[in-house]
PDB file of C-alpha atoms and ligand atoms in Angstrom:
ATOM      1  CA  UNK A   1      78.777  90.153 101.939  1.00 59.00           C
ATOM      2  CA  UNK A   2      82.118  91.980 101.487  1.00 70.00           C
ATOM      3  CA  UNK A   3      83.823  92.406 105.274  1.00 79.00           C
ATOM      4  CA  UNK A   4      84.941  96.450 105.005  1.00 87.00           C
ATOM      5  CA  UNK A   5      86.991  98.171 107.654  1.00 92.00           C
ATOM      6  CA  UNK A   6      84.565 101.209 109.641  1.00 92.00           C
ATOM      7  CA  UNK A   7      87.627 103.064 110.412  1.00 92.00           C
ATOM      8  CA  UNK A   8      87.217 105.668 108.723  1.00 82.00           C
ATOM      9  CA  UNK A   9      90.275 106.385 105.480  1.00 82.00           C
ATOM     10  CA  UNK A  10      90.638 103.158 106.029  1.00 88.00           C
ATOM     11  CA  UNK A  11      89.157 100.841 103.101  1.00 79.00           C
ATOM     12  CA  UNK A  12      90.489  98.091 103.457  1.00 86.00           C
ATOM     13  CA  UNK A  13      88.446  95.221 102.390  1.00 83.00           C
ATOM     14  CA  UNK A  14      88.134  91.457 103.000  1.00 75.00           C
ATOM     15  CA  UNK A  15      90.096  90.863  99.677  1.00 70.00           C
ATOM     16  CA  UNK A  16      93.591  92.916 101.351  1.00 65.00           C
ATOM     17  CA  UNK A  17      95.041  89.583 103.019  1.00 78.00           C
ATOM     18  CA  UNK A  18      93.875  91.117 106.123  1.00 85.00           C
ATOM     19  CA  UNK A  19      92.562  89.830 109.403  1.00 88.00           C
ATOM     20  CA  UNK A  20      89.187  91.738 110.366  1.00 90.00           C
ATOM     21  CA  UNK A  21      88.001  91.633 114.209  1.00 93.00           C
ATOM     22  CA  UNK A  22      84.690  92.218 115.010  1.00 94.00           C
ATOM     23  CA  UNK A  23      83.411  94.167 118.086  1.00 96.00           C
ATOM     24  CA  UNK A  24      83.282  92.746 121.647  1.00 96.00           C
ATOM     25  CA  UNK A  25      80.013  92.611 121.859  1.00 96.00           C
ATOM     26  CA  UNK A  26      80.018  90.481 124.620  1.00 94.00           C
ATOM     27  CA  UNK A  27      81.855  92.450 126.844  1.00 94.00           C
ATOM     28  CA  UNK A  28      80.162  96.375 127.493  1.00 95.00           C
ATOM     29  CA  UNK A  29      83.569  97.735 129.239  1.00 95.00           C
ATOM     30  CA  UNK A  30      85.883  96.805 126.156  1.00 96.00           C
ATOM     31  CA  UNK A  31      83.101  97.723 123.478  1.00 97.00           C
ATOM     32  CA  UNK A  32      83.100 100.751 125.381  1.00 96.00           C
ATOM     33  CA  UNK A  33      86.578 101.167 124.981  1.00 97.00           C
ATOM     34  CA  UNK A  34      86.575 100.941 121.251  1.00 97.00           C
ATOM     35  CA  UNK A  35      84.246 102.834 120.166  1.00 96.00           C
ATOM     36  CA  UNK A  36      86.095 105.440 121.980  1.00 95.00           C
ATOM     37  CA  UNK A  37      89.197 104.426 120.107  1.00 95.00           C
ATOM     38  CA  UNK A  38      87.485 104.532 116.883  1.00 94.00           C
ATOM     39  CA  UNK A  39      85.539 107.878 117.570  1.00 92.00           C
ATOM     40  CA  UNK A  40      81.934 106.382 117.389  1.00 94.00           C
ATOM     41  CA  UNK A  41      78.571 106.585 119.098  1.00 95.00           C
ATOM     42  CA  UNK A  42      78.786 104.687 122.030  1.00 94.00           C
ATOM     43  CA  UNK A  43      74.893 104.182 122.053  1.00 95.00           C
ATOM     44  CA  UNK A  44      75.356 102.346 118.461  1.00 96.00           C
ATOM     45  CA  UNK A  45      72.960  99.309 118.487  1.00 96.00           C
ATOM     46  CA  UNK A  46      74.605  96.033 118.496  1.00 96.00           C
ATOM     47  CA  UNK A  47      72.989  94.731 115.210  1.00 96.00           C
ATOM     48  CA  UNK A  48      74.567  97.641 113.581  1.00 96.00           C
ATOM     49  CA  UNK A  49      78.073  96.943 114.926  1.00 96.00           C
ATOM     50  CA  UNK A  50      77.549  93.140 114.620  1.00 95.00           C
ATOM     51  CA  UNK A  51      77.766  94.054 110.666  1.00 94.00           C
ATOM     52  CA  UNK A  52      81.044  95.942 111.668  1.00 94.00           C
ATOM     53  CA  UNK A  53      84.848  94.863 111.358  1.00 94.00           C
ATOM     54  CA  UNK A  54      88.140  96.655 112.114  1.00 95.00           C
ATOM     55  CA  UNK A  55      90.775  95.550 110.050  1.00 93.00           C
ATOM     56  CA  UNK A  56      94.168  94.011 111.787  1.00 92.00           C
ATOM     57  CA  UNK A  57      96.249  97.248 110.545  1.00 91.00           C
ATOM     58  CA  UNK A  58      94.599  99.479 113.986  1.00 95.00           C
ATOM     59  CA  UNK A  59      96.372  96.974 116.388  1.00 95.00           C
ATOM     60  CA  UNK A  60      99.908  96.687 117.714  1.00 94.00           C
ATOM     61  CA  UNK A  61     101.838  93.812 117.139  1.00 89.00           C
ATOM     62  CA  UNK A  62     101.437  93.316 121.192  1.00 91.00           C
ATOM     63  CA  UNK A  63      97.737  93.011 121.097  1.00 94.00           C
ATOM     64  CA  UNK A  64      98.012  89.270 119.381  1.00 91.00           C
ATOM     65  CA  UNK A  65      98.323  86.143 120.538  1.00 86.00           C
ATOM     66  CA  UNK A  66     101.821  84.651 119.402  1.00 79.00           C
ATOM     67  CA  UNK A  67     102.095  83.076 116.396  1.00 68.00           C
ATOM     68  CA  UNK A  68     103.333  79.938 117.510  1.00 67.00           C
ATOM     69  CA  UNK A  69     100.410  79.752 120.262  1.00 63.00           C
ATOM     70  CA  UNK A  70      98.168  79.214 117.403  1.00 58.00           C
ATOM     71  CA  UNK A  71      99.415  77.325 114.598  1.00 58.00           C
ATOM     72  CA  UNK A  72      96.511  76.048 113.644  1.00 58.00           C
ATOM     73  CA  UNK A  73      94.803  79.117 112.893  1.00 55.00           C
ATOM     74  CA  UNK A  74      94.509  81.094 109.592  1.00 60.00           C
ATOM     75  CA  UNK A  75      94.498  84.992 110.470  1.00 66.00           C
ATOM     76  CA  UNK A  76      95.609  86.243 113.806  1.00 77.00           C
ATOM     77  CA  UNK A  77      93.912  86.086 117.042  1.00 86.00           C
ATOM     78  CA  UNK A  78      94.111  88.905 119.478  1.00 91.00           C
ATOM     79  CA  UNK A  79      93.739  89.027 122.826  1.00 91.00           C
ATOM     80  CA  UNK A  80      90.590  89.393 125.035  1.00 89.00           C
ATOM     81  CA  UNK A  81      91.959  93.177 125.968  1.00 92.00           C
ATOM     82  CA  UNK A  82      93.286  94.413 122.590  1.00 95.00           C
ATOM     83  CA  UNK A  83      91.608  97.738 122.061  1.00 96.00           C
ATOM     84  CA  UNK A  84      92.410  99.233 118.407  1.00 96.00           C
ATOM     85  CA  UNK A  85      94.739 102.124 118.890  1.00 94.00           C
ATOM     86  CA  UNK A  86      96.181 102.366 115.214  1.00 93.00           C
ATOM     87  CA  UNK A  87      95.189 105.477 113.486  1.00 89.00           C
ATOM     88  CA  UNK A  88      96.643 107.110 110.740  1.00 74.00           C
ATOM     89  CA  UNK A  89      95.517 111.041 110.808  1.00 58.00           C
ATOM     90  CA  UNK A  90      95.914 112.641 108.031  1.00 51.00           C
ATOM     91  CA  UNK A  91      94.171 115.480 108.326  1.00 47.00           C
ATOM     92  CA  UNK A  92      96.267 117.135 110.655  1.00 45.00           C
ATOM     93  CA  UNK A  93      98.931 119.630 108.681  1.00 42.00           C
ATOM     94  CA  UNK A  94     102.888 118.868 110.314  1.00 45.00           C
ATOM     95  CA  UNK A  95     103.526 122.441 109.310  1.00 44.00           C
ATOM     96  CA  UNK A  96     100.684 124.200 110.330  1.00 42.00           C
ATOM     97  CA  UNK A  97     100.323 126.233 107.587  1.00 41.00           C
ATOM     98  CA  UNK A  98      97.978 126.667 104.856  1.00 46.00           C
ATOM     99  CA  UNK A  99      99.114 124.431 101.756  1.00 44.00           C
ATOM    100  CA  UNK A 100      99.920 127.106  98.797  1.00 43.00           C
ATOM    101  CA  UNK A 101     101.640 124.399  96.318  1.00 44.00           C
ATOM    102  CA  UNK A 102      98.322 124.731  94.192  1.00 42.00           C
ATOM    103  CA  UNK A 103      98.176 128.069  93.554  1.00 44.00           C
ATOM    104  CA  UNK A 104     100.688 127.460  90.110  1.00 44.00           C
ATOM    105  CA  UNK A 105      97.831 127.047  87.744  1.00 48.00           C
ATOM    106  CA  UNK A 106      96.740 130.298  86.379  1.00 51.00           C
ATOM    107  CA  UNK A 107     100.062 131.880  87.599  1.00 47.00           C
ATOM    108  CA  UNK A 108     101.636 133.002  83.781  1.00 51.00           C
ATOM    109  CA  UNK A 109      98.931 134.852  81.840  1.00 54.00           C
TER     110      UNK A 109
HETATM  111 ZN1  LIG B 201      91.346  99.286 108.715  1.00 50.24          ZN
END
């Protein structure tokens, strides 16, 4: 089974040199918490999100344990209150307006 990050335009896979988290699904509050964060049901059954990873690029540096606290460890570990609050959105326009850089095709008949 390939681990896949659910955040969605993010596909990142297991493959990426990444560390993937799953869900706190032993604690309601901080599952609560991110699937706020990543803009999900909150009623999503647990066997779904038990399938479910987020990938370590949707944390701050801040929500791991230090390094050196774990030197044993491959990947990083993060701490019990780490909710992801990395997003990239890229479907919101800086500018505001309406993109007209592709209407040069068709322009010299
Ligand atoms: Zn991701």
């Amino acid at each position: 089974m390939v681990h896949k990050c659910c955040v969605d335009s993010c596909w990142n896979t297991k493959r990426a040199n990444l560390t993937f988290h799953r869900f706190p699904l032993g604690d309601a509050e901080r599952l609560r918490q991110w699937l706020f964060a990543l803009n999900m049901d909150v009623k999503t059954p647990l066997h779904i999100l038990s399938k479910l990873f987020v990938c370590q690029k949707h944390f701050q540096h801040d929500d791991y344990y230090d390094a050196a606290n774990q030197p044993s460890r491959r990947g990083r570990l993060l701490k019990p209150n780490a909710v992801p609050t990395q997003f990239r959105h890229t479907h919101t326009s800086e500018t505001g307006g309406p993109t007209a850089h592709t209407r040069v095709e068709h322009s010299n008949k």
